[in-house]
Short mmCIF file of C-alpha atoms and ligand atoms in Angstrom, two decimals:
data_model
loop_
_atom_site.label_atom_id
_atom_site.label_comp_id
_atom_site.label_asym_id
_atom_site.label_seq_id
_atom_site.Cartn_x
_atom_site.Cartn_y
_atom_site.Cartn_z
CA UNK N 1 42.00 -17.03 -43.94
CA UNK N 2 40.44 -20.43 -43.27
CA UNK N 3 42.91 -21.25 -40.49
CA UNK N 4 42.21 -17.94 -38.89
CA UNK N 5 38.50 -18.63 -38.93
CA UNK N 6 38.99 -22.00 -37.28
CA UNK N 7 41.08 -20.46 -34.59
CA UNK N 8 38.48 -17.78 -33.98
CA UNK N 9 35.81 -20.44 -33.80
CA UNK N 10 37.80 -22.33 -31.20
CA UNK N 11 37.99 -19.25 -29.04
CA UNK N 12 34.42 -18.17 -29.58
CA UNK N 13 33.20 -21.65 -28.68
CA UNK N 14 34.48 -20.96 -25.19
CA UNK N 15 31.34 -18.85 -24.79
CA UNK N 16 29.40 -22.12 -24.81
CA UNK N 17 30.94 -24.09 -21.94
CA UNK N 18 30.56 -27.86 -21.84
CA UNK N 19 27.80 -29.51 -19.90
CA UNK N 20 30.02 -30.29 -16.93
CA UNK N 21 31.18 -26.69 -16.56
CA UNK N 22 27.61 -25.43 -16.77
CA UNK N 23 26.48 -27.95 -14.14
CA UNK N 24 29.33 -26.94 -11.91
CA UNK N 25 28.46 -23.25 -12.22
CA UNK N 26 24.79 -23.91 -11.57
CA UNK N 27 25.66 -25.96 -8.49
CA UNK N 28 27.94 -23.29 -7.11
CA UNK N 29 25.40 -20.59 -7.84
CA UNK N 30 22.63 -22.54 -6.11
CA UNK N 31 24.86 -23.26 -3.13
CA UNK N 32 25.73 -19.55 -2.93
CA UNK N 33 22.06 -18.55 -3.03
CA UNK N 34 21.19 -21.19 -0.41
CA UNK N 35 23.94 -20.00 1.86
CA UNK N 36 22.86 -16.40 1.47
CA UNK N 37 19.24 -17.13 2.30
CA UNK N 38 19.97 -19.49 5.20
CA UNK N 39 22.52 -17.11 6.74
CA UNK N 40 20.41 -14.02 6.10
CA UNK N 41 19.94 -13.36 9.80
CA UNK N 42 23.71 -13.43 10.42
CA UNK N 43 24.42 -10.80 7.79
CA UNK N 44 24.48 -7.34 9.40
CA UNK N 45 21.61 -5.31 8.07
CA UNK N 46 24.13 -2.52 7.61
CA UNK N 47 27.90 -2.83 7.44
CA UNK N 48 30.60 -0.49 6.25
CA UNK N 49 33.74 -2.02 4.78
CA UNK N 50 36.21 0.20 3.01
CA UNK N 51 38.01 -2.85 1.57
CA UNK N 52 34.98 -3.78 -0.53
CA UNK N 53 35.91 -1.35 -3.27
CA UNK N 54 39.58 -2.43 -3.16
CA UNK N 55 38.54 -6.04 -3.69
CA UNK N 56 36.54 -5.11 -6.77
CA UNK N 57 39.32 -2.87 -8.06
CA UNK N 58 41.72 -5.79 -7.82
CA UNK N 59 39.51 -7.92 -10.06
CA UNK N 60 40.42 -6.14 -13.25
CA UNK N 61 38.95 -7.42 -16.49
CA UNK N 62 41.66 -9.53 -18.15
CA UNK N 63 42.07 -11.62 -21.29
CA UNK N 64 42.26 -14.71 -19.12
CA UNK N 65 39.21 -16.12 -17.32
CA UNK N 66 38.79 -16.39 -13.56
CA UNK N 67 37.19 -19.17 -11.53
CA UNK N 68 33.63 -18.89 -10.29
CA UNK N 69 34.72 -20.00 -6.79
CA UNK N 70 36.95 -16.95 -6.52
CA UNK N 71 34.34 -14.59 -7.96
CA UNK N 72 31.61 -15.77 -5.60
CA UNK N 73 33.89 -15.44 -2.64
CA UNK N 74 34.80 -11.90 -3.67
CA UNK N 75 31.16 -11.06 -4.38
CA UNK N 76 30.21 -12.19 -0.89
CA UNK N 77 32.97 -10.09 0.70
CA UNK N 78 32.57 -6.96 -1.35
CA UNK N 79 28.89 -6.74 -2.27
CA UNK N 80 26.54 -9.20 -0.60
CA UNK N 81 27.61 -8.54 3.00
CA UNK N 82 28.37 -4.84 2.72
CA UNK N 83 26.14 -1.76 2.81
CA UNK N 84 22.44 -2.22 3.49
CA UNK N 85 20.97 -5.71 3.26
CA UNK N 86 17.64 -4.92 1.56
CA UNK N 87 16.63 -8.58 1.56
CA UNK N 88 16.92 -8.88 5.33
CA UNK N 89 14.05 -8.90 7.83
CA UNK N 90 15.68 -6.16 9.87
CA UNK N 91 15.77 -3.65 7.00
CA UNK N 92 13.16 -1.02 7.73
CA UNK N 93 14.68 1.97 5.94
CA UNK N 94 13.49 3.82 2.81
CA UNK N 95 10.93 1.63 0.99
CA UNK N 96 12.20 -1.95 1.19
CA UNK N 97 10.66 -5.09 -0.32
CA UNK N 98 12.87 -8.10 0.05
CA UNK N 99 13.07 -10.07 -3.19
CA UNK N 100 10.96 -13.22 -3.08
CA UNK N 101 12.83 -16.28 -4.36
CA UNK N 102 10.50 -17.16 -7.28
CA UNK N 103 11.63 -13.83 -8.71
CA UNK N 104 15.12 -15.31 -8.95
CA UNK N 105 13.74 -18.48 -10.54
CA UNK N 106 11.99 -16.36 -13.17
CA UNK N 107 15.08 -14.21 -13.76
CA UNK N 108 17.36 -17.20 -14.06
CA UNK N 109 15.18 -18.83 -16.67
CA UNK N 110 14.65 -15.53 -18.48
CA UNK N 111 18.42 -15.03 -18.68
CA UNK N 112 19.14 -18.56 -19.90
CA UNK N 113 16.38 -18.69 -22.49
CA UNK N 114 16.81 -15.02 -23.41
CA UNK N 115 13.27 -14.64 -24.74
CA UNK N 116 12.55 -11.28 -26.39
CA UNK N 117 9.72 -9.72 -24.44
CA UNK N 118 9.67 -6.30 -26.13
CA UNK N 119 7.59 -7.19 -29.18
CA UNK N 120 4.66 -9.56 -29.53
CA UNK N 121 5.95 -11.00 -32.81
CA UNK N 122 9.29 -12.01 -31.27
CA UNK N 123 7.63 -13.92 -28.48
CA UNK N 124 3.85 -13.77 -28.24
CA UNK N 125 3.89 -15.70 -24.95
CA UNK N 126 6.45 -13.46 -23.22
CA UNK N 127 4.73 -10.26 -24.33
CA UNK N 128 1.32 -11.63 -23.43
CA UNK N 129 2.54 -12.75 -20.00
CA UNK N 130 3.50 -9.14 -19.32
CA UNK N 131 0.12 -8.01 -20.59
CA UNK N 132 -1.56 -10.39 -18.13
CA UNK N 133 0.46 -8.92 -15.26
CA UNK N 134 -0.52 -5.40 -16.31
CA UNK N 135 -4.14 -6.49 -16.62
CA UNK N 136 -4.05 -8.04 -13.14
CA UNK N 137 -2.81 -4.76 -11.68
CA UNK N 138 -5.32 -2.74 -13.71
CA UNK N 139 -8.11 -4.86 -12.23
CA UNK N 140 -6.70 -4.36 -8.75
CA UNK N 141 -6.82 -0.60 -9.29
CA UNK N 142 -10.33 -0.84 -10.74
CA UNK N 143 -9.46 0.45 -14.20
CA UNK N 144 -11.60 -0.51 -17.22
CA UNK N 145 -10.71 -3.47 -19.45
CA UNK N 146 -9.07 -1.35 -22.13
CA UNK N 147 -6.54 0.20 -19.74
CA UNK N 148 -2.93 -0.44 -20.72
CA UNK N 149 0.40 -0.30 -18.98
CA UNK N 150 3.92 -1.48 -18.76
CA UNK N 151 6.32 -3.28 -16.48
CA UNK N 152 9.23 -0.89 -16.07
CA UNK N 153 12.57 -1.08 -14.32
CA UNK N 154 11.11 0.85 -11.38
CA UNK N 155 8.77 3.57 -10.21
CA UNK N 156 10.78 6.43 -11.66
CA UNK N 157 10.71 5.01 -15.19
CA UNK N 158 7.03 4.15 -14.80
CA UNK N 159 6.36 7.75 -13.77
CA UNK N 160 8.20 9.04 -16.83
CA UNK N 161 5.86 7.03 -19.06
CA UNK N 162 2.82 8.48 -17.27
CA UNK N 163 4.09 12.06 -17.44
CA UNK N 164 5.11 11.98 -21.10
CA UNK N 165 1.74 10.45 -21.98
CA UNK N 166 -0.09 13.13 -19.97
CA UNK N 167 1.99 15.82 -21.71
CA UNK N 168 1.03 14.65 -25.17
CA UNK N 169 -2.57 13.81 -24.28
CA UNK N 170 -3.05 17.41 -23.12
CA UNK N 171 -1.00 18.78 -26.02
CA UNK N 172 1.50 20.58 -23.83
CA UNK N 173 3.54 21.72 -26.79
CA UNK N 174 6.63 23.93 -26.19
CA UNK N 175 4.69 27.19 -26.47
CA UNK N 176 2.17 26.02 -23.83
CA UNK N 177 4.65 24.77 -21.23
CA UNK N 178 5.08 28.04 -19.32
CA UNK N 179 1.34 28.58 -18.96
CA UNK N 180 0.49 25.00 -17.96
CA UNK N 181 0.20 24.12 -14.29
CA UNK N 182 0.97 20.98 -12.29
CA UNK N 183 -0.52 20.69 -8.78
CA UNK N 184 1.08 18.59 -6.05
CA UNK N 185 2.03 18.69 -2.37
CA UNK N 186 5.40 18.54 -0.68
CA UNK N 187 4.73 14.88 0.08
CA UNK N 188 5.16 13.73 -3.55
CA UNK N 189 8.22 11.67 -4.40
CA UNK N 190 10.94 13.55 -6.26
CA UNK N 191 10.58 11.19 -9.23
CA UNK N 192 7.59 13.32 -10.30
CA UNK N 193 9.78 16.42 -10.57
CA UNK N 194 12.53 14.43 -12.22
CA UNK N 195 10.09 13.04 -14.80
CA UNK N 196 8.76 16.54 -15.51
CA UNK N 197 12.32 17.70 -16.12
CA UNK N 198 13.24 14.78 -18.36
CA UNK N 199 9.96 15.19 -20.25
CA UNK N 200 10.99 18.76 -21.11
CA UNK N 201 8.45 20.23 -18.71
CA UNK N 202 10.74 21.83 -16.15
CA UNK N 203 9.26 25.22 -16.99
CA UNK N 204 5.66 24.34 -16.21
CA UNK N 205 4.13 26.28 -13.34
CA UNK N 206 4.38 24.15 -10.18
CA UNK N 207 1.79 24.78 -7.52
CA UNK N 208 2.69 23.29 -4.15
CA UNK N 209 -0.71 22.85 -2.54
CA UNK N 210 -0.89 23.24 1.25
CA UNK N 211 -1.62 20.13 3.28
CA UNK N 212 -4.02 19.48 6.11
CA UNK N 213 -2.70 18.54 9.56
CA UNK N 214 -2.50 14.91 8.46
CA UNK N 215 -0.25 15.88 5.51
CA UNK N 216 -2.89 15.12 2.88
CA UNK N 217 -3.71 17.59 0.14
CA UNK N 218 -6.02 20.43 1.17
CA UNK N 219 -8.77 20.24 -1.43
CA UNK N 220 -10.17 23.70 -0.78
CA UNK N 221 -6.71 25.17 -1.33
CA UNK N 222 -6.35 23.09 -4.51
CA UNK N 223 -9.67 24.30 -5.86
CA UNK N 224 -8.90 27.94 -5.01
CA UNK N 225 -5.46 27.73 -6.61
CA UNK N 226 -6.94 26.35 -9.81
CA UNK N 227 -9.59 29.09 -9.89
CA UNK N 228 -6.89 31.73 -9.44
CA UNK N 229 -4.82 30.17 -12.19
CA UNK N 230 -7.78 30.14 -14.55
CA UNK N 231 -8.46 33.78 -13.92
CA UNK N 232 -4.81 34.43 -14.78
CA UNK N 233 -5.26 32.62 -18.12
CA UNK N 234 -3.16 29.67 -17.01
CA UNK N 235 -3.89 26.11 -18.07
CA UNK N 236 -4.48 23.62 -15.21
CA UNK N 237 -2.83 20.54 -16.69
CA UNK N 238 -2.12 17.84 -14.12
CA UNK N 239 -2.94 16.90 -10.52
CA UNK N 240 -0.55 14.54 -8.78
CA UNK N 241 -1.64 12.61 -5.70
CA UNK N 242 0.29 10.27 -3.41
CA UNK N 243 -1.24 6.94 -2.46
CA UNK N 244 1.38 6.02 0.09
CA UNK N 245 3.94 8.83 0.30
CA UNK N 246 7.55 7.88 0.96
CA UNK N 247 8.00 10.14 3.98
CA UNK N 248 4.80 9.29 5.83
CA UNK N 249 2.80 6.75 3.88
CA UNK N 250 -0.12 9.16 3.64
CA UNK N 251 -2.81 8.82 0.99
CA UNK N 252 -4.27 11.97 -0.50
CA UNK N 253 -8.09 12.23 -0.74
CA UNK N 254 -8.24 10.55 -4.14
CA UNK N 255 -11.99 10.82 -4.67
CA UNK N 256 -12.03 14.52 -4.00
CA UNK N 257 -9.01 15.09 -6.21
CA UNK N 258 -10.74 13.07 -8.93
CA UNK N 259 -13.75 15.41 -8.64
CA UNK N 260 -11.49 18.42 -9.09
CA UNK N 261 -9.60 16.78 -11.97
CA UNK N 262 -12.93 16.01 -13.67
CA UNK N 263 -14.27 19.52 -13.14
CA UNK N 264 -11.20 21.23 -14.58
CA UNK N 265 -10.37 18.48 -17.12
CA UNK N 266 -6.88 17.87 -15.76
CA UNK N 267 -4.84 14.69 -15.99
CA UNK N 268 -4.96 12.91 -12.64
CA UNK N 269 -1.85 10.90 -11.77
CA UNK N 270 -1.55 8.76 -8.64
CA UNK N 271 1.83 7.73 -7.30
CA UNK N 272 1.07 4.42 -5.61
CA UNK N 273 4.61 3.10 -6.20
CA UNK N 274 4.90 2.22 -2.53
CA UNK N 275 1.27 1.95 -1.44
CA UNK N 276 -0.46 0.37 -4.44
CA UNK N 277 -0.31 -3.30 -3.48
CA UNK N 278 -2.01 -2.63 -0.14
CA UNK N 279 -5.11 -2.67 -2.37
CA UNK N 280 -4.86 -6.44 -1.94
CA UNK N 281 -5.75 -6.04 1.74
CA UNK N 282 -9.51 -5.90 2.18
CA UNK N 283 -9.37 -3.56 5.20
CA UNK N 284 -7.03 -1.12 3.42
CA UNK N 285 -9.00 -0.89 0.19
CA UNK N 286 -11.22 1.98 1.30
CA UNK N 287 -8.15 4.16 1.87
CA UNK N 288 -7.62 4.10 -1.89
CA UNK N 289 -11.18 4.99 -2.78
CA UNK N 290 -11.13 7.03 -5.98
CA UNK N 291 -7.89 5.59 -7.37
CA UNK N 292 -9.94 4.02 -10.16
CA UNK N 293 -10.96 7.54 -11.27
CA UNK N 294 -7.39 8.59 -12.02
CA UNK N 295 -5.82 8.65 -15.49
CA UNK N 296 -2.58 6.94 -14.53
CA UNK N 297 -1.21 4.98 -11.59
CA UNK N 298 2.32 3.88 -10.77
CA UNK N 299 2.68 0.85 -8.49
CA UNK N 300 5.89 -1.05 -7.95
CA UNK N 301 5.99 -4.83 -7.64
CA UNK N 302 9.56 -4.46 -6.33
CA UNK N 303 8.09 -2.67 -3.33
CA UNK N 304 4.66 -3.92 -2.28
CA UNK N 305 4.82 -7.27 -4.07
CA UNK N 306 8.29 -7.96 -2.62
CA UNK N 307 9.84 -8.77 -6.02
CA UNK N 308 13.56 -8.26 -6.62
CA UNK N 309 14.62 -4.76 -7.67
CA UNK N 310 13.92 -3.91 -11.27
CA UNK N 311 10.12 -4.19 -11.43
CA UNK N 312 7.97 -1.10 -11.47
CA UNK N 313 4.66 -0.66 -13.26
CA UNK N 314 2.49 2.02 -14.77
CA UNK N 315 -1.17 1.61 -15.65
CA UNK N 316 -2.84 4.18 -17.87
CA UNK N 317 -6.46 4.56 -18.95
CA UNK N 318 -5.82 6.17 -22.32
CA UNK N 319 -4.51 3.47 -24.62
CA UNK N 320 -4.38 5.67 -27.71
CA UNK N 321 -2.42 8.35 -25.91
CA UNK N 322 0.18 5.93 -24.54
CA UNK N 323 0.64 4.60 -28.06
CA UNK N 324 0.82 8.10 -29.54
CA UNK N 325 3.71 8.93 -27.19
CA UNK N 326 5.60 5.63 -27.26
CA UNK N 327 4.89 3.51 -30.32
CA UNK N 328 7.33 3.73 -33.20
CA UNK N 329 7.82 1.86 -36.44
CA UNK N 330 11.05 1.44 -38.38
CA UNK N 331 11.90 -0.18 -41.72
CA UNK N 332 14.40 -2.56 -40.19
CA UNK N 333 11.60 -3.91 -38.03
CA UNK N 334 8.95 -4.14 -40.71
CA UNK N 335 8.58 -7.91 -40.21
CA UNK N 336 7.95 -7.67 -36.52
CA UNK N 337 5.35 -5.00 -35.95
CA UNK N 338 1.72 -5.25 -36.96
CA UNK N 339 0.05 -1.98 -37.90
CA UNK N 340 -3.04 -2.33 -35.76
CA UNK N 341 -1.46 -2.57 -32.29
CA UNK N 342 -3.99 -5.23 -31.33
CA UNK N 343 -1.35 -7.53 -29.89
CA UNK N 344 0.37 -6.20 -26.80
CA UNK N 345 4.00 -5.26 -27.38
CA UNK N 346 5.66 -3.68 -24.31
CA UNK N 347 7.84 -1.56 -26.64
CA UNK N 348 4.69 0.30 -27.77
CA UNK N 349 3.96 1.42 -24.22
CA UNK N 350 7.33 2.54 -22.85
CA UNK N 351 10.59 4.20 -23.87
CA UNK N 352 12.32 0.79 -24.02
CA UNK N 353 12.70 -1.55 -26.99
CA UNK N 354 14.93 -4.45 -26.00
CA UNK N 355 14.53 -5.14 -22.31
CA UNK N 356 14.63 -7.68 -19.53
CA UNK N 357 11.74 -10.16 -19.61
CA UNK N 358 10.63 -8.90 -16.21
CA UNK N 359 7.13 -10.29 -16.49
CA UNK N 360 8.45 -13.78 -15.83
CA UNK N 361 9.68 -12.99 -12.31
CA UNK N 362 6.31 -11.50 -11.42
CA UNK N 363 4.27 -14.26 -13.05
CA UNK N 364 6.42 -16.95 -11.44
CA UNK N 365 6.02 -15.40 -7.99
CA UNK N 366 2.26 -14.99 -8.25
CA UNK N 367 1.84 -18.48 -9.71
CA UNK N 368 4.14 -20.31 -7.29
CA UNK N 369 2.70 -18.72 -4.17
CA UNK N 370 -0.80 -17.67 -5.18
CA UNK N 371 -2.04 -14.27 -4.00
CA UNK N 372 -3.00 -15.23 -0.44
CA UNK N 373 0.49 -15.10 1.17
CA UNK N 374 1.11 -11.69 -0.41
CA UNK N 375 -2.18 -10.38 0.95
CA UNK N 376 -1.42 -11.80 4.40
CA UNK N 377 2.13 -10.40 4.42
CA UNK N 378 0.85 -6.94 3.50
CA UNK N 379 -1.81 -7.00 6.19
CA UNK N 380 0.80 -8.24 8.66
CA UNK N 381 3.03 -5.25 7.80
CA UNK N 382 0.13 -2.84 8.38
CA UNK N 383 -0.59 -4.40 11.75
CA UNK N 384 3.08 -4.53 12.74
CA UNK N 385 3.32 -0.81 12.07
CA UNK N 386 0.32 -0.04 14.27
CA UNK N 387 1.87 -2.28 16.93
CA UNK N 388 5.18 -0.42 16.72
CA UNK N 389 3.41 2.96 16.81
CA UNK N 390 1.63 2.09 20.05
CA UNK N 391 4.64 0.49 21.73
CA UNK N 392 7.17 3.15 20.80
CA UNK N 393 5.05 5.93 22.29
CA UNK N 394 4.74 3.85 25.47
CA UNK N 395 8.56 3.89 25.61
CA UNK N 396 8.47 7.69 25.79
CA UNK N 397 9.34 8.50 22.18
CA UNK N 398 7.34 11.13 20.33
CA UNK N 399 5.54 9.74 17.29
CA UNK N 400 4.57 11.35 14.01
CA UNK N 401 1.05 11.05 12.58
CA UNK N 402 -0.79 7.77 13.18
CA UNK N 403 0.44 5.46 10.39
CA UNK N 404 -1.83 5.11 7.38
CA UNK N 405 0.18 2.27 5.85
CA UNK N 406 3.50 0.79 7.00
CA UNK N 407 5.53 3.94 7.68
CA UNK N 408 5.96 5.28 11.20
CA UNK N 409 7.93 8.30 12.39
CA UNK N 410 9.32 8.72 15.90
CA UNK N 411 11.90 10.80 17.72
CA UNK N 412 13.35 11.79 21.03
CA UNK N 413 11.75 14.98 22.21
CA UNK N 414 13.68 17.98 23.52
CA UNK N 415 12.53 21.60 23.84
CA UNK N 416 15.60 22.89 22.03
CA UNK N 417 15.42 22.04 18.31
CA UNK N 418 19.17 21.79 17.77
CA UNK N 419 19.65 19.55 20.80
CA UNK N 420 16.69 17.42 19.69
CA UNK N 421 18.17 17.05 16.22
CA UNK N 422 21.56 16.08 17.69
CA UNK N 423 20.00 13.52 20.01
CA UNK N 424 18.03 11.94 17.19
CA UNK N 425 21.04 11.90 14.89
CA UNK N 426 23.00 10.11 17.63
CA UNK N 427 20.23 7.56 18.04
CA UNK N 428 20.18 6.98 14.27
CA UNK N 429 23.94 6.43 14.19
CA UNK N 430 23.65 4.07 17.16
CA UNK N 431 21.01 2.00 15.33
CA UNK N 432 22.69 2.00 11.93
CA UNK N 433 26.17 1.27 13.23
CA UNK N 434 24.79 -1.43 15.51
CA UNK N 435 23.98 -3.45 12.40
CA UNK N 436 20.90 -5.04 13.96
CA UNK N 437 18.16 -2.82 12.53
CA UNK N 438 18.41 -0.49 9.59
CA UNK N 439 16.09 2.47 9.52
CA UNK N 440 16.27 5.80 7.73
CA UNK N 441 15.48 9.37 8.71
CA UNK N 442 13.65 12.31 7.24
CA UNK N 443 13.05 15.97 7.94
CA UNK N 444 9.53 17.36 7.99
CA UNK N 445 8.96 21.08 8.55
CA UNK N 446 12.56 21.36 9.80
CA UNK N 447 12.06 18.57 12.34
CA UNK N 448 14.38 15.56 12.18
CA UNK N 449 12.54 12.21 12.46
CA UNK N 450 13.59 8.58 12.57
CA UNK N 451 11.46 6.64 10.15
CA UNK N 452 10.65 3.00 9.71
CA UNK N 453 8.94 1.47 6.71
CA UNK N 454 8.00 -2.15 7.32
CA UNK N 455 7.81 -3.79 3.94
CA UNK N 456 10.34 -6.60 3.69
CA UNK N 457 8.25 -9.76 3.47
CA UNK N 458 10.62 -11.40 5.97
CA UNK N 459 9.94 -8.81 8.70
CA UNK N 460 7.78 -10.24 11.47
CA UNK N 461 6.87 -9.39 15.04
CA UNK N 462 10.20 -10.65 16.49
CA UNK N 463 12.08 -8.10 14.38
CA UNK N 464 9.85 -5.23 15.45
CA UNK N 465 10.26 -6.39 19.05
CA UNK N 466 14.03 -6.34 18.56
CA UNK N 467 13.85 -2.71 17.47
CA UNK N 468 11.60 -1.87 20.41
CA UNK N 469 14.05 -3.56 22.76
CA UNK N 470 16.98 -1.58 21.36
CA UNK N 471 14.98 1.62 21.72
CA UNK N 472 14.00 0.72 25.30
CA UNK N 473 17.64 -0.02 26.19
CA UNK N 474 18.77 3.23 24.60
CA UNK N 475 16.41 5.22 26.82
CA UNK N 476 17.89 3.51 29.87
CA UNK N 477 21.47 4.36 28.83
CA UNK N 478 22.70 7.12 31.10
C1 PLP T 501 6.16 6.87 -3.40
C2 PLP T 501 7.30 6.56 -4.31
N1 PLP T 501 7.22 6.89 -5.61
C3 PLP T 501 8.21 6.64 -6.48
C4 PLP T 501 9.36 6.02 -6.06
C5 PLP T 501 10.47 5.77 -7.06
O1 PLP T 501 10.55 4.42 -7.34
P1 PLP T 501 11.91 3.73 -7.88
O2 PLP T 501 12.91 3.89 -6.79
O3 PLP T 501 11.50 2.32 -8.13
O4 PLP T 501 12.31 4.44 -9.11
C6 PLP T 501 9.51 5.66 -4.72
C7 PLP T 501 10.74 5.01 -4.24
O5 PLP T 501 10.88 4.67 -3.09
C8 PLP T 501 8.44 5.92 -3.82
O6 PLP T 501 8.51 5.60 -2.53
#
């Protein structure tokens, strides 16, 4: 028995490599990261490589260890130079962000020290750091001091926390689901519908409110729909607004929606996952007027604050309600939870218990840079988008609505819809396969559009000019 234990110990001690091995790994890892960042411009912003999967398949998990050199080489070939490069300046598809380097510093330290950030007792500093990040965002939104929130893995998880809290706050018990109504427009992100489904609310009445010509919610139509619902004994439960929609970057009239929400006592949720951090830009602030009157806001640091993927956030005004939905106590944790909830424990405000200490990446980034470069980068992205909008129309492309934030739609015009769609699909393929610029597409009212969203912190005027040049050349191609 004793011999066996010694042998096991010998093997298990391999999990704690010696100092030299650790130093060697750290050096290789740093060199890898350096190479990636310094060669970023050489990496195609989009590249297909069917061998990538084969490489990974060949690296089966074995009893015997492999060398880091080999793994990094394989990682580079099969993951870090294949598909979309979301860290790259020339990525303008979907909602990018980039991944500022202090985020990696924070993550690295969080992984090595493995601090437990879920419960205040386990690490008061880690939990409180997350509280400070939530508080900073709550102040940005204009919420009162007692607002609460949570750093989530992303916008979809943050939305789930908001929706489940709203459900319980308004006592949407099973027998009330089918008579309760949620109001939104076609511009909302699908994570709202997904959260409703996961929260057991897929049978609520969904009212898709018509939009004005600028794709913002038509308030008169909203008001009329609610009145009709009331006269049909339905229960107006929640209004959902976009503050930076994914398709177009539009912002719904938040103040007017807040008036309606107040009048009919509905929960008012704002999806600012993409747009929220533009609140840092003085000139953009007025676009968000009324956001402070909502009940919950989602805003994603992995979008507008350029942090690495895995950082969303939800801020909610009703502390007691968030706790009522999320806080739990268990005997096996009786040492670690206080009864009064005075100290901030992220686990009390989200579905998660044990989780990544994601506050450190955000704190590190804000501390190492200060806010000013973030504010400047966001303003730059707004101005670059206006610049692109003006220049691309001068090249003869049709543009979508004037950009509100950093999304711009454009297309080749043709009187025949099918031909137009084909031409624009060909242009998209040309751009994506070219590997110089990555942009995405969308369809609005059956019209196919090319769409850019400028939000990688590394994207500057030269990159927008490159896209304009490609588009100019394309028009010249016979
Ligand atoms: C407006 C908006 N809301 C929510 C989400 C979902 O966020 P996540 O992908 O972090 O879950 C997105 C994603 O792009 C978005 O653009």
